[in-house]
Amino acid sequence: QAHLVESGGGSVQAGGSLKLSCAASTVIINRCGTGWYRTVSGKARELVSNTTSDGVITYGPSVKGRFTASQDNGKLYLQMDRLQSEDTAVYQCAVCTPYSFGGVWDWGQGTQVTVSS
């Protein structure tokens, strides 16, 4: 099980950029998947990006072309460019750990991103 901590959130003007980081208590390698998700107050959690164990990245339609997910030195990153007010949300990272019985997803507490227009 991985304890995840996001950082890098904050307030930014529309059109600006932010880079989120996600650190785990154990090195993020050999996972069955990783991802970034976001939640707007009162709405369901939304996919931002998902990376399979093979390294295939899928982006949510509202962020595709503007956000870039990556991983380096055991940490996850989410580069967010051309931010819009609609991107205001709590962003969480998630990591899937493989077990003999299947994969188990762990989630960070989340970091707030606020985009003002």
Backbone as a ProteinNet text record, in pm:
[ID]
protein_1_A
[PRIMARY]
QAHLVESGGGSVQAGGSLKLSCAASTVIINRCGTGWYRTVSGKARELVSNTTSDGVITYGPSVKGRFTASQDNGKLYLQMDRLQSEDTAVYQCAVCTPYSFGGVWDWGQGTQVTVSS
[TERTIARY]
84.1	0	87.8	47.2	127.9	54.1	125	71.9	114	16	43.8	19.8	106.9	93.5	111.7	8.2	16.8	68.6	131	175.6	174.3	184.3	192.6	64.7	-42.2	-166.3	-158.5	-260.2	-263	-358.6	-342.3	-428.5	-351	-416.3	-351.5	-456.9	-413.6	-505.7	-527.4	-641.4	-671.5	-561.9	-524.3	-416.1	-281	-273.8	-149.4	-123.3	-17	25.8	54.9	39.3	79.2	133.5	221	270	248.1	170.1	143.5	242.6	274.6	361.5	290.8	329.4	272.7	386.3	407.4	512.2	446.7	511	458	555.4	501.1	584.8	671.9	629.4	711.1	731.1	837.8	870.1	761.4	721.8	614	672.3	699.3	741.4	666.5	665	597.7	454.3	385.9	246.6	155.1	32.1	-63.3	-129.8	-91.1	-142.3	-124.2	-125.8	-124.5	-221.6	-260.5	-354.4	-368.3	-428.7	-469.1	-618.9	-688	-831.2	-862.7	-978.4	-1016.9	-1163.7	-1196.5	-1334.6	-1373.5	-1478.5	-1539.6	-1648	-1655.6	-1752.7	-1892.6	-1954.7	-2090.2	-2098.7	-1983	-1983.1	-1903.4	-1921.3	-1849.8	-1702.9	-1620.1	-1478	-1460.4	-1364.8	-1343.4	-1201.5	-1188.1	-1056.5	-980.5	-857.8	-766.8	-670.1	-603.1	-514.7	-502.7	-480.4	-457	-341.6	-246.9	-132.2	-132.8	-132.4	-132.4	7.9	17.5	148	240.7	182.7	262.9	303.7	259.4	297	204.7	89.6	-6.3	-85.6	-87.4	-154.7	-284.1	-388.6	-517.7	-555.5	-602.6	-642.7	-794	-847.9	-987.3	-1007.3	-1122.4	-1144	-1130.1	-1161	-1155.5	-1013.5	-918	-780.3	-682.4	-728.2	-639.7	-581.3	-449.1	-380.4	-330.8	-377.7	-335.1	-257.1	-289.1	-225	-133.6	-23.5	71	109.2	83.8	120.5	256.1	336	467.1	507.5	616.6	669.1	820.8	882.9	1028.8	1078	1181.2	1240.2	1136.7	1041.3	944.9	836.9	826.9	721.6	635.1	510.9	419.5	410.2	390.2	375.4	257.8	197.3	91.9	119.5	165.2	188	57.6	9.5	-118.2	-93.3	-121.3	-101.8	-234.9	-235.4	-356.3	-476.3	-456.3	-561.9	-683.5	-799.4	-926.8	-1000.6	-1096.5	-1171.9	-1240.4	-1274.5	-1338.6	-1244.8	-1116	-1019.4	-1011.2	-1081.2	-1082.9	-1141.1	-1062.4	-1104.2	-998.3	-1031.2	-932.7	-874.2	-743.5	-674.8	-610.1	-632.4	-576.9	-493.9	-385.4	-313.4	-357.1	-337.4	-377	-276.4	-251	-153.8	-214.4	-201.7	-252.1	-137.2	-152.4	-52.7	-105.4	-25.5	-71.8	-54.1	-158	-151.6	-196.4	-177.8	-217.2	-366.4	-443.2	-588.2	-637.6	-546.8	-587.9	-520.4	-557.6	-497.2	-574.3	-503.1	-563.2	-516.9	-611.8	-580.3	-569.7	-462.6	-445.7	-458.8	-511.1	-539	-471.9	-427.4	-379.6	-496.4	-464.7	-569.2	-619.5	-535.4	-576.5	-513.6	-502.6	-452.3	-545	-575.8	-671.9	-604.8	-670.1	-628.9	-743.8	-713.6	-815.5	-769.7	-851	-818.6	-918.8	-868.2	-955.3	-952.1	-1067.9	-1076.9	-1068
-118.5	0	123.7	224.7	346.4	464.7	540.1	665.5	774.5	843.2	939.5	1081.7	1172.7	1312.8	1398.8	1476.7	1569.3	1704.9	1775.8	1912.8	1989.4	2121.1	2204.5	2276.1	2249.8	2319.1	2464.5	2540.6	2680.7	2757.2	2887.9	2974.4	3031.9	3039.4	3088.7	3155.1	3246	3312	3222.6	3239.7	3164.6	3186.6	3078.2	3083.1	3047.7	3041.6	3010.7	2861.9	2827.2	2688	2654.9	2529.4	2474	2334.1	2288.8	2152.2	2084.9	1979.2	1902.4	1787.3	1753.9	1640.2	1544.3	1419.5	1317.5	1228.4	1228.7	1145.4	1032.6	917.1	800.7	754.5	689	636.4	520.6	457.8	355.7	397.5	356.5	399.8	352.4	443.6	413.6	344.9	216.1	135.8	4.7	-63.6	-194.2	-187.6	-81	-64.8	-110	-144.4	-183.6	-62.2	56	176.8	295.4	413.8	537.7	634.8	735.5	829	957.6	1052.8	1178.8	1195.7	1238.1	1259.6	1391.9	1446.1	1570.4	1567.9	1646.9	1654.8	1800.2	1838.8	1969.6	1952.4	2045.3	2035.3	2008	1902.6	1869	1783.7	1748.9	1667.4	1539.2	1444.1	1317.9	1335.3	1247.4	1248	1226.8	1300	1299.7	1254.8	1175.1	1133.5	1251.9	1270.1	1366	1289	1190.8	1106.2	970.3	869.4	735.9	675.8	615.1	551.6	404	318.1	174.6	127.4	2.5	-54.6	-59.3	-53.2	-52.9	87.3	187.2	324.1	395.6	338.2	404.4	506.3	629.9	738	775.9	784.7	831.5	957.8	1058.8	1184.1	1203.3	1270	1306.8	1405.7	1405.6	1490.1	1639.5	1681.6	1824.5	1875.5	1786	1829.7	1787	1702.7	1650.7	1765.3	1761.2	1865.6	1980.2	1986	2092.5	2038.8	1917.9	1858	1744.5	1726.2	1619.7	1546.8	1417.5	1333.8	1269.7	1259.2	1196.6	1134.4	1061.5	995.7	998.9	1029.2	1037.3	1015.4	933.5	909.5	870.5	787.8	736.6	834.6	949.2	1045.3	1067	1103.6	1135.6	1286.8	1332.2	1474.5	1497.6	1614.4	1656.2	1801	1822.7	1956.7	2006.8	2118.6	2173.3	2309	2319.3	2442.3	2495.1	2622.4	2688.6	2658.5	2680.2	2650.7	2739	2679.2	2747.8	2743.8	2831.6	2835.1	2701.1	2630.1	2499.3	2393.5	2424.1	2330	2341.3	2436.8	2452	2327.6	2263.9	2137.3	2094	1987.5	1918.3	1805.9	1803	1703.8	1597.6	1472.5	1361.2	1271.9	1218.9	1115.6	979.8	878.6	743.5	645	540.6	438.7	302	213.6	77.2	-17.2	-91.3	-190.8	-329.7	-408.7	-543.7	-642	-719.6	-829.1	-956.1	-1068.8	-1195.7	-1200.2	-1125.3	-1127.9	-1015.5	-928.4	-818.8	-688.9	-580.9	-451.8	-374	-301.2	-216.6	-73.1	19.4	160.3	235.3	312.9	404.9	547.8	635.6	773	871.5	982.8	1091.1	1172.2	1265.4	1348.4	1456.2	1491	1591.3	1727.8	1803.5	1940.4	2030.8	2146.9	2237.2	2318.7	2324.1	2411.4	2507	2635.9	2738.1	2826.5	2833.8	2913.8	3027.8	3148.2	3265.8	3325.2	3371.6	3427.7	3579
0	0	0	-74.8	-87.5	-26.4	56.2	108.2	11.2	-48.4	-153.9	-105.7	-146.6	-109.9	-233.7	-265.7	-378.3	-331.9	-423.1	-397.6	-529	-518.1	-636.7	-672.8	-598.5	-627.2	-584.9	-621.5	-584.5	-672.9	-673.3	-752.6	-870.1	-983.2	-1104.4	-1192.4	-1274.2	-1366.4	-1488.4	-1551.6	-1673.1	-1776.3	-1842.5	-1939.2	-1880.3	-1748.8	-1681.7	-1670.8	-1597.6	-1584.1	-1438.2	-1407	-1278.4	-1301.8	-1212.2	-1219.6	-1085.9	-1086.9	-966.9	-954.9	-831.4	-803.9	-709.8	-717.3	-629.3	-581.6	-451.8	-392.9	-313.8	-316.6	-246.3	-138.3	-38.7	69.1	19.6	-87.8	-153.8	-298	-357.7	-493.4	-589.1	-677.2	-771.9	-894.9	-881.4	-996.1	-989.2	-1101.2	-1108.2	-1057.5	-1094	-1055.4	-1168.8	-1134.7	-1238.1	-1300.9	-1259.8	-1322.1	-1229.8	-1287.8	-1210.4	-1276.5	-1201.4	-1261.8	-1183.9	-1250	-1189	-1211.2	-1108.1	-1115.3	-1046.8	-1077.4	-1012.6	-976.9	-875.9	-829.3	-810.2	-876.7	-855.9	-751.4	-659.8	-552	-605.6	-553	-594.6	-718.8	-775.6	-897.2	-875.3	-966.6	-957.6	-994.1	-941.7	-974.6	-1124.6	-1182.4	-1327.2	-1358	-1463.2	-1509.2	-1567	-1521.9	-1584.7	-1673.2	-1615.5	-1694.4	-1627.9	-1709.8	-1659.7	-1738	-1667.1	-1730.6	-1696.1	-1797.4	-1773.1	-1735.7	-1693.8	-1658.6	-1779.9	-1900.4	-2023.1	-2064.4	-1987.1	-2018.2	-2113.6	-2143.8	-2231.6	-2149.8	-2196.4	-2123.1	-2194.1	-2116.9	-2166.3	-2090.6	-2162.6	-2099.9	-2109.5	-2010.4	-2018.2	-2132.1	-2196.7	-2314.1	-2285.7	-2165.1	-2135.5	-2111.4	-2091.9	-2064.7	-2173	-2264.2	-2368.1	-2449.3	-2467.3	-2542.2	-2455.5	-2330.5	-2241	-2119.8	-2077.2	-1961.2	-2007	-1930.9	-1961.3	-1833	-1830.7	-1716.3	-1742.2	-1637	-1650.7	-1518.7	-1523.8	-1404.3	-1412.7	-1302.4	-1300.4	-1158.3	-1145	-1013	-908.7	-951.4	-856.4	-815.8	-881.1	-851.9	-976.4	-951.5	-1060.6	-1076.1	-1199	-1225.9	-1319.7	-1305.2	-1397.5	-1433.9	-1555.9	-1607.6	-1667.1	-1615.7	-1660.4	-1725.1	-1852.3	-1928.1	-1978.7	-2013.8	-2066.9	-1977.5	-1849.7	-1753.9	-1775.9	-1749.8	-1764.5	-1631.6	-1615.8	-1489.8	-1463.4	-1570.4	-1555.2	-1497.7	-1492.1	-1435.6	-1283.4	-1226.6	-1081.9	-1017.4	-930.4	-870	-768.5	-695.9	-613.2	-697	-708.8	-790.8	-701.9	-738.1	-663.7	-754.5	-701	-772.6	-718.6	-799.7	-762.1	-818.1	-741.5	-781.8	-756.9	-854.4	-843.8	-809.8	-702.5	-662.1	-694.2	-767.4	-803	-687.8	-664.1	-567.8	-640.1	-573.6	-635.5	-663.2	-584	-601.1	-691.2	-734.8	-821.3	-782.3	-850.8	-823.3	-718.6	-635.3	-532.7	-555.2	-564	-587.6	-455.9	-442.7	-330.2	-382.1	-298.3	-338.3	-243.1	-299.9	-217.6	-163.7	-73.3	-12.6	-108.3	-202.4	-300.9	-275.6	-383.5	-375.4	-456.3	-400.5	-463.4	-573.6	-687	-797.2	-825.2	-820.7	-845.5	-960.9	-1063.6	-1181.8	-1190.4	-1189.3	-1196.2	-1336.7	-1377.5	-1513.2	-1511
[MASK]
+++++++++++++++++++++++++++++++++++++++++++++++++++++++++++++++++++++++++++++++++++++++++++++++++++++++++++++++++++++

